[in-house]
Short mmCIF file of C-alpha atoms in Angstrom, two decimals:
data_model
loop_
_atom_site.label_atom_id
_atom_site.label_comp_id
_atom_site.label_asym_id
_atom_site.label_seq_id
_atom_site.Cartn_x
_atom_site.Cartn_y
_atom_site.Cartn_z
CA MET A 1 -11.01 29.09 9.92
CA THR A 2 -12.13 30.42 6.53
CA VAL A 3 -15.76 31.05 5.71
CA ALA A 4 -16.94 31.30 2.11
CA ASN A 5 -20.43 32.67 1.29
CA GLY A 6 -21.21 32.56 4.99
CA THR A 7 -21.68 28.76 5.01
CA LEU A 8 -18.45 26.90 4.16
CA VAL A 9 -16.23 26.50 7.21
CA GLN A 10 -12.75 25.05 6.77
CA PRO A 11 -10.06 24.82 9.46
CA ALA A 12 -6.60 26.22 8.85
CA CYS A 13 -5.19 22.89 10.03
CA PHE A 14 -6.07 19.53 11.51
CA LEU A 15 -4.56 18.00 14.63
CA LEU A 16 -3.00 14.55 14.30
CA VAL A 17 -3.06 12.02 17.14
CA GLY A 18 -0.29 9.53 17.80
CA ILE A 19 -1.36 6.43 19.75
CA PRO A 20 -4.42 7.14 21.95
CA GLY A 21 -3.77 6.71 25.64
CA LEU A 22 0.01 7.12 25.39
CA GLY A 23 1.77 10.16 26.79
CA PRO A 24 4.40 12.36 25.13
CA ASP A 25 7.29 10.41 26.70
CA THR A 26 6.06 7.11 25.25
CA HIS A 27 5.51 8.73 21.86
CA PHE A 28 9.07 10.06 21.95
CA TRP A 29 10.52 6.57 22.46
CA LEU A 30 8.26 5.14 19.75
CA ALA A 31 9.97 7.47 17.26
CA LEU A 32 13.14 5.34 17.38
CA PRO A 33 11.59 2.07 16.10
CA LEU A 34 9.59 4.10 13.60
CA CYS A 35 12.83 5.63 12.27
CA CYS A 36 14.28 2.12 11.97
CA MET A 37 11.19 0.98 10.08
CA TYR A 38 11.44 3.92 7.69
CA ALA A 39 15.15 3.31 7.11
CA SER A 40 14.49 -0.40 6.53
CA ALA A 41 11.62 0.30 4.12
CA SER A 42 13.60 2.92 2.19
CA LEU A 43 16.83 0.94 1.91
CA GLY A 44 15.08 -2.37 1.20
CA ASN A 45 12.79 -1.08 -1.53
CA LEU A 46 15.50 1.09 -3.06
CA ALA A 47 17.87 -1.90 -3.14
CA ILE A 48 15.30 -4.04 -4.95
CA ILE A 49 14.64 -1.29 -7.51
CA LEU A 50 18.35 -0.76 -8.21
CA ILE A 51 19.14 -4.50 -8.40
CA ILE A 52 16.34 -5.09 -10.90
CA ARG A 53 17.41 -2.01 -12.83
CA VAL A 54 21.05 -3.11 -13.07
CA GLU A 55 20.59 -6.86 -13.60
CA ARG A 56 19.33 -7.29 -17.17
CA ARG A 57 18.49 -10.96 -16.54
CA LEU A 58 15.91 -9.74 -14.01
CA HIS A 59 14.03 -7.77 -16.67
CA GLU A 60 11.23 -10.32 -16.62
CA PRO A 61 7.54 -9.63 -15.82
CA MET A 62 7.71 -10.94 -12.24
CA TYR A 63 10.68 -8.72 -11.36
CA LEU A 64 9.41 -5.70 -13.28
CA PHE A 65 6.15 -5.88 -11.31
CA LEU A 66 8.23 -6.25 -8.13
CA ALA A 67 10.14 -3.08 -9.03
CA MET A 68 6.79 -1.27 -9.44
CA LEU A 69 5.60 -2.61 -6.08
CA SER A 70 8.82 -1.45 -4.40
CA THR A 71 8.51 2.00 -5.96
CA ILE A 72 4.96 2.35 -4.62
CA ASP A 73 6.03 1.16 -1.16
CA LEU A 74 8.97 3.57 -1.18
CA VAL A 75 6.72 6.55 -1.95
CA LEU A 76 4.00 5.40 0.46
CA SER A 77 6.43 5.08 3.37
CA SER A 78 7.85 8.54 2.56
CA VAL A 79 4.35 10.02 2.58
CA THR A 80 3.46 8.65 6.02
CA MET A 81 6.47 7.81 8.20
CA PRO A 82 8.45 11.12 8.28
CA LYS A 83 5.39 13.04 9.48
CA MET A 84 4.72 10.38 12.12
CA VAL A 85 8.34 10.56 13.32
CA SER A 86 8.03 14.35 13.57
CA LEU A 87 4.77 13.99 15.50
CA PHE A 88 6.27 11.49 17.98
CA LEU A 89 9.54 13.40 18.44
CA THR A 90 8.31 16.97 18.68
CA GLY A 91 4.68 16.55 19.70
CA VAL A 92 3.64 19.05 17.00
CA GLN A 93 0.21 17.84 15.94
CA GLU A 94 -0.75 20.47 13.38
CA ILE A 95 -0.97 19.60 9.69
CA GLU A 96 -2.19 22.24 7.25
CA PHE A 97 -5.63 21.61 5.76
CA ASN A 98 -4.52 21.24 2.12
CA ALA A 99 -1.43 19.25 3.14
CA CYS A 100 -3.71 16.83 4.99
CA LEU A 101 -5.89 16.43 1.90
CA ALA A 102 -2.80 15.87 -0.26
CA GLN A 103 -1.47 13.21 2.11
CA MET A 104 -4.89 11.55 2.20
CA PHE A 105 -5.06 11.43 -1.61
CA LEU A 106 -1.57 9.95 -1.92
CA ILE A 107 -2.20 7.30 0.74
CA HIS A 108 -5.42 6.08 -0.89
CA ALA A 109 -4.19 6.37 -4.49
CA LEU A 110 -0.91 4.56 -3.76
CA SER A 111 -2.79 1.82 -1.91
CA ALA A 112 -5.00 1.35 -4.97
CA MET A 113 -1.91 1.18 -7.19
CA GLU A 114 -0.35 -1.42 -4.89
CA SER A 115 -3.53 -3.48 -5.05
CA ALA A 116 -3.43 -3.35 -8.86
CA ILE A 117 0.22 -4.44 -8.99
CA LEU A 118 -0.51 -7.34 -6.63
CA LEU A 119 -3.28 -8.38 -9.03
CA ALA A 120 -0.88 -8.10 -11.97
CA MET A 121 1.65 -10.28 -10.12
CA ALA A 122 -1.07 -12.87 -9.47
CA PHE A 123 -1.89 -12.87 -13.19
CA ASP A 124 1.81 -13.33 -13.97
CA ARG A 125 1.99 -16.37 -11.67
CA PHE A 126 -1.24 -17.76 -13.16
CA VAL A 127 0.08 -17.56 -16.73
CA ALA A 128 3.54 -18.87 -15.73
CA ILE A 129 2.10 -21.95 -13.97
CA CYS A 130 -1.11 -22.69 -15.90
CA HIS A 131 0.04 -21.63 -19.40
CA PRO A 132 3.87 -21.65 -19.29
CA LEU A 133 4.31 -21.88 -23.08
CA GLN A 134 2.31 -18.67 -23.58
CA HIS A 135 3.93 -16.68 -20.77
CA ALA A 136 6.58 -14.97 -22.93
CA SER A 137 4.07 -14.04 -25.65
CA VAL A 138 1.35 -12.81 -23.27
CA LEU A 139 3.42 -10.81 -20.76
CA THR A 140 5.78 -8.94 -23.05
CA ARG A 141 7.63 -5.84 -21.83
CA PRO A 142 5.21 -3.47 -23.63
CA MET A 143 2.30 -5.31 -21.99
CA VAL A 144 3.95 -5.05 -18.56
CA ALA A 145 4.45 -1.32 -19.13
CA LYS A 146 0.79 -0.92 -20.14
CA ILE A 147 -0.35 -2.77 -17.00
CA GLY A 148 1.82 -0.51 -14.84
CA LEU A 149 0.44 2.59 -16.57
CA ALA A 150 -3.13 1.30 -16.13
CA ALA A 151 -2.51 0.75 -12.39
CA LEU A 152 -1.11 4.29 -12.07
CA THR A 153 -3.99 5.83 -14.03
CA ARG A 154 -6.72 3.95 -12.19
CA GLY A 155 -5.35 4.91 -8.77
CA PHE A 156 -5.00 8.56 -9.76
CA VAL A 157 -8.34 8.96 -11.55
CA LEU A 158 -10.58 7.17 -9.04
CA PHE A 159 -9.14 8.87 -5.95
CA PHE A 160 -8.53 12.32 -7.45
CA PRO A 161 -12.09 13.52 -6.58
CA LEU A 162 -11.64 12.75 -2.85
CA PRO A 163 -9.91 16.03 -1.85
CA PHE A 164 -12.54 18.05 -3.73
CA ILE A 165 -15.58 16.34 -2.21
CA LEU A 166 -13.98 16.86 1.20
CA LYS A 167 -13.37 20.56 0.51
CA ARG A 168 -17.08 21.06 -0.18
CA LEU A 169 -17.86 20.15 3.44
CA SER A 170 -17.95 22.41 6.48
CA TYR A 171 -15.85 21.49 9.52
CA CYS A 172 -17.37 23.14 12.57
CA ARG A 173 -16.72 20.32 15.04
CA LYS A 174 -13.40 19.43 16.63
CA HIS A 175 -10.52 19.24 14.16
CA THR A 176 -8.62 16.30 15.67
CA VAL A 177 -7.84 13.48 13.23
CA THR A 178 -7.81 10.21 15.16
CA HIS A 179 -4.71 8.76 13.45
CA SER A 180 -1.12 9.81 12.86
CA PHE A 181 -1.94 10.51 9.22
CA CYS A 182 -4.92 11.71 7.20
CA LEU A 183 -7.52 9.21 5.94
CA HIS A 184 -10.73 9.96 4.05
CA GLN A 185 -13.09 8.41 6.60
CA ASP A 186 -11.47 10.30 9.49
CA ILE A 187 -11.63 13.70 7.81
CA MET A 188 -15.19 13.04 6.68
CA LYS A 189 -16.30 12.33 10.28
CA LEU A 190 -15.16 15.81 11.34
CA SER A 191 -17.71 17.49 9.08
CA CYS A 192 -20.95 18.93 10.40
CA THR A 193 -22.68 18.82 6.98
CA ASP A 194 -24.18 16.01 4.93
CA THR A 195 -21.53 13.45 3.95
CA THR A 196 -23.73 11.11 1.87
CA VAL A 197 -21.73 11.76 -1.29
CA ASN A 198 -18.47 11.00 0.52
CA VAL A 199 -19.83 7.80 2.07
CA VAL A 200 -21.27 6.49 -1.21
CA TYR A 201 -18.26 7.40 -3.33
CA GLY A 202 -15.80 6.09 -0.75
CA LEU A 203 -17.64 2.76 -0.55
CA PHE A 204 -17.85 2.59 -4.36
CA ILE A 205 -14.12 3.01 -4.95
CA ILE A 206 -13.16 0.61 -2.14
CA LEU A 207 -15.42 -2.11 -3.55
CA SER A 208 -14.52 -1.45 -7.20
CA VAL A 209 -10.76 -1.32 -6.52
CA MET A 210 -9.69 -3.40 -3.53
CA GLY A 211 -12.81 -5.56 -3.58
CA VAL A 212 -12.56 -6.50 -7.26
CA ASP A 213 -8.78 -6.93 -7.10
CA SER A 214 -8.96 -9.28 -4.11
CA LEU A 215 -11.64 -11.39 -5.81
CA PHE A 216 -9.54 -11.78 -8.97
CA ILE A 217 -6.42 -12.58 -6.91
CA GLY A 218 -8.34 -15.26 -5.03
CA PHE A 219 -9.73 -16.68 -8.28
CA SER A 220 -6.21 -16.73 -9.79
CA TYR A 221 -4.89 -18.76 -6.87
CA ILE A 222 -7.78 -21.22 -7.10
CA LEU A 223 -6.76 -21.89 -10.71
CA ILE A 224 -3.07 -22.02 -9.75
CA LEU A 225 -3.75 -24.48 -6.93
CA ARG A 226 -5.79 -26.68 -9.25
CA ALA A 227 -3.01 -26.69 -11.86
CA VAL A 228 -0.37 -27.45 -9.22
CA LEU A 229 -2.38 -30.39 -7.81
CA GLU A 230 -2.69 -31.84 -11.29
CA LEU A 231 1.08 -32.09 -11.71
CA SER A 232 2.25 -35.70 -11.63
CA SER A 233 5.48 -35.04 -9.76
CA GLN A 234 5.29 -33.81 -6.16
CA GLY A 235 8.65 -32.09 -6.57
CA ALA A 236 7.43 -30.19 -9.62
CA ALA A 237 4.27 -29.17 -7.77
CA LEU A 238 6.24 -27.84 -4.79
CA LYS A 239 8.67 -26.01 -7.08
CA ALA A 240 5.81 -24.40 -9.02
CA PHE A 241 3.95 -23.32 -5.88
CA ASN A 242 7.15 -22.09 -4.25
CA THR A 243 7.35 -19.34 -6.89
CA CYS A 244 4.10 -17.96 -5.43
CA ILE A 245 5.13 -17.86 -1.75
CA SER A 246 6.59 -14.35 -1.80
CA HIS A 247 3.56 -12.95 -3.63
CA LEU A 248 1.16 -14.72 -1.26
CA CYS A 249 2.96 -13.15 1.70
CA ALA A 250 2.69 -9.70 0.08
CA VAL A 251 -1.03 -10.24 -0.58
CA LEU A 252 -1.70 -11.34 3.01
CA VAL A 253 0.32 -8.46 4.50
CA PHE A 254 -1.65 -5.98 2.38
CA TYR A 255 -5.19 -7.37 2.41
CA VAL A 256 -5.58 -8.89 5.89
CA PRO A 257 -5.00 -5.54 7.73
CA LEU A 258 -7.14 -3.77 5.07
CA ILE A 259 -10.07 -6.14 5.58
CA GLY A 260 -9.61 -5.99 9.34
CA LEU A 261 -9.56 -2.19 9.29
CA SER A 262 -12.72 -2.07 7.14
CA VAL A 263 -14.55 -4.47 9.45
CA VAL A 264 -13.48 -2.61 12.59
CA HIS A 265 -14.55 0.76 11.14
CA ARG A 266 -18.00 -0.51 10.15
CA LEU A 267 -18.87 -2.76 13.08
CA SER A 268 -17.39 -0.95 16.06
CA GLY A 269 -18.25 2.39 17.57
CA PRO A 270 -16.10 5.52 17.82
CA THR A 271 -12.48 5.37 16.76
CA SER A 272 -10.50 3.41 19.34
CA LEU A 273 -7.00 2.13 19.92
CA LEU A 274 -7.87 -0.92 17.78
CA HIS A 275 -8.70 1.33 14.80
CA VAL A 276 -5.38 3.12 15.11
CA ILE A 277 -3.32 -0.07 15.45
CA MET A 278 -5.02 -1.68 12.44
CA ALA A 279 -4.49 1.45 10.33
CA ASN A 280 -0.82 1.65 11.32
CA ILE A 281 -0.29 -2.02 10.44
CA TYR A 282 -2.05 -1.57 7.11
CA LEU A 283 0.08 1.41 6.06
CA LEU A 284 3.44 0.79 7.74
CA LEU A 285 3.91 -2.98 7.54
CA PRO A 286 3.90 -3.73 3.75
CA PRO A 287 6.76 -1.32 2.82
CA VAL A 288 8.92 -2.92 5.54
CA VAL A 289 7.97 -6.57 5.07
CA ASN A 290 7.83 -6.83 1.25
CA PRO A 291 11.57 -6.23 0.62
CA ILE A 292 12.49 -8.71 3.37
CA VAL A 293 10.18 -11.41 2.00
CA TYR A 294 11.23 -10.97 -1.61
CA GLY A 295 14.88 -10.62 -0.66
CA ALA A 296 14.78 -13.84 1.34
CA LYS A 297 12.70 -15.90 -1.09
CA THR A 298 14.05 -14.67 -4.44
CA LYS A 299 17.34 -16.37 -5.20
CA GLU A 300 18.48 -13.83 -7.82
CA ILE A 301 17.94 -10.83 -5.54
CA ARG A 302 19.42 -12.60 -2.52
CA SER A 303 22.57 -13.62 -4.41
CA ARG A 304 23.00 -10.10 -5.76
CA VAL A 305 22.75 -8.62 -2.23
CA PHE A 306 25.32 -11.12 -0.92
CA HIS A 307 27.59 -10.25 -3.82
CA ILE A 308 27.38 -6.53 -3.03
CA PHE A 309 28.16 -7.08 0.66
CA SER A 310 31.03 -9.45 -0.11
CA GLN A 311 32.61 -6.83 -2.39
CA ASN A 312 32.19 -4.12 0.24
CA GLY A 313 33.75 -6.39 2.86
CA ARG A 314 36.99 -6.77 0.95
#
């Protein structure tokens, strides 16, 4: 530990926990599916990014936002999964104090960026379905780039103070983080000093980022659903709504575990197996599922993948 001015106590490292109640042998065998998940997330998201980059006809708002989403998922999986694999394989629990804070910042900031891109994709679907004649003039490439930059800036700026307000705390209790990665609420609970600032600021950014984004996404889909139901042809209505299926799946995969995790943290007692499972689903599932969903539901991406494999098979 380091002590500054006789009051500030900071540990040299924190101890990560895998899955509570499971022994080292079980953790070792869990590393194999986790490696498969990481490989699937990396290859899937990288494939989507490269396909959209190469195919000029995919340089449309929907696909450009998808490329941003895949980039975020690729970085997020690389921030969390390799350390978890190392923890499960070797049993080494230590993570250096500043490295833990850096991982925590990246996890929360990238999650905020993903939320913003999901909102941008909902806006894209709203304009495309409700105001199709204005879609090309509203969502131009410069506008898409500005939205992506705004998502990046908001995630960075709002979550940048988190490591610093955690470093102002003293940690004189046990130094065991109750997940396989570092989260703000877990680190905060290890402090033996007043955490009011952390609680208030953490609640503020969650409500102002994920809370506001989810409300706007829900409102967008209410307007989309109303416009779809007003279409005279049932075939046209199904075709219009079908363009939203992939995005709806991505929204549900991201927000349902997030809401569940928030409810569990605030209504239940000490961190339990349920907390850990919900947190793992929230962080690990979207990077794996999103490329599969978009690859299966997006004709242009699916045909490009089949074309690549057919060429390799010759």
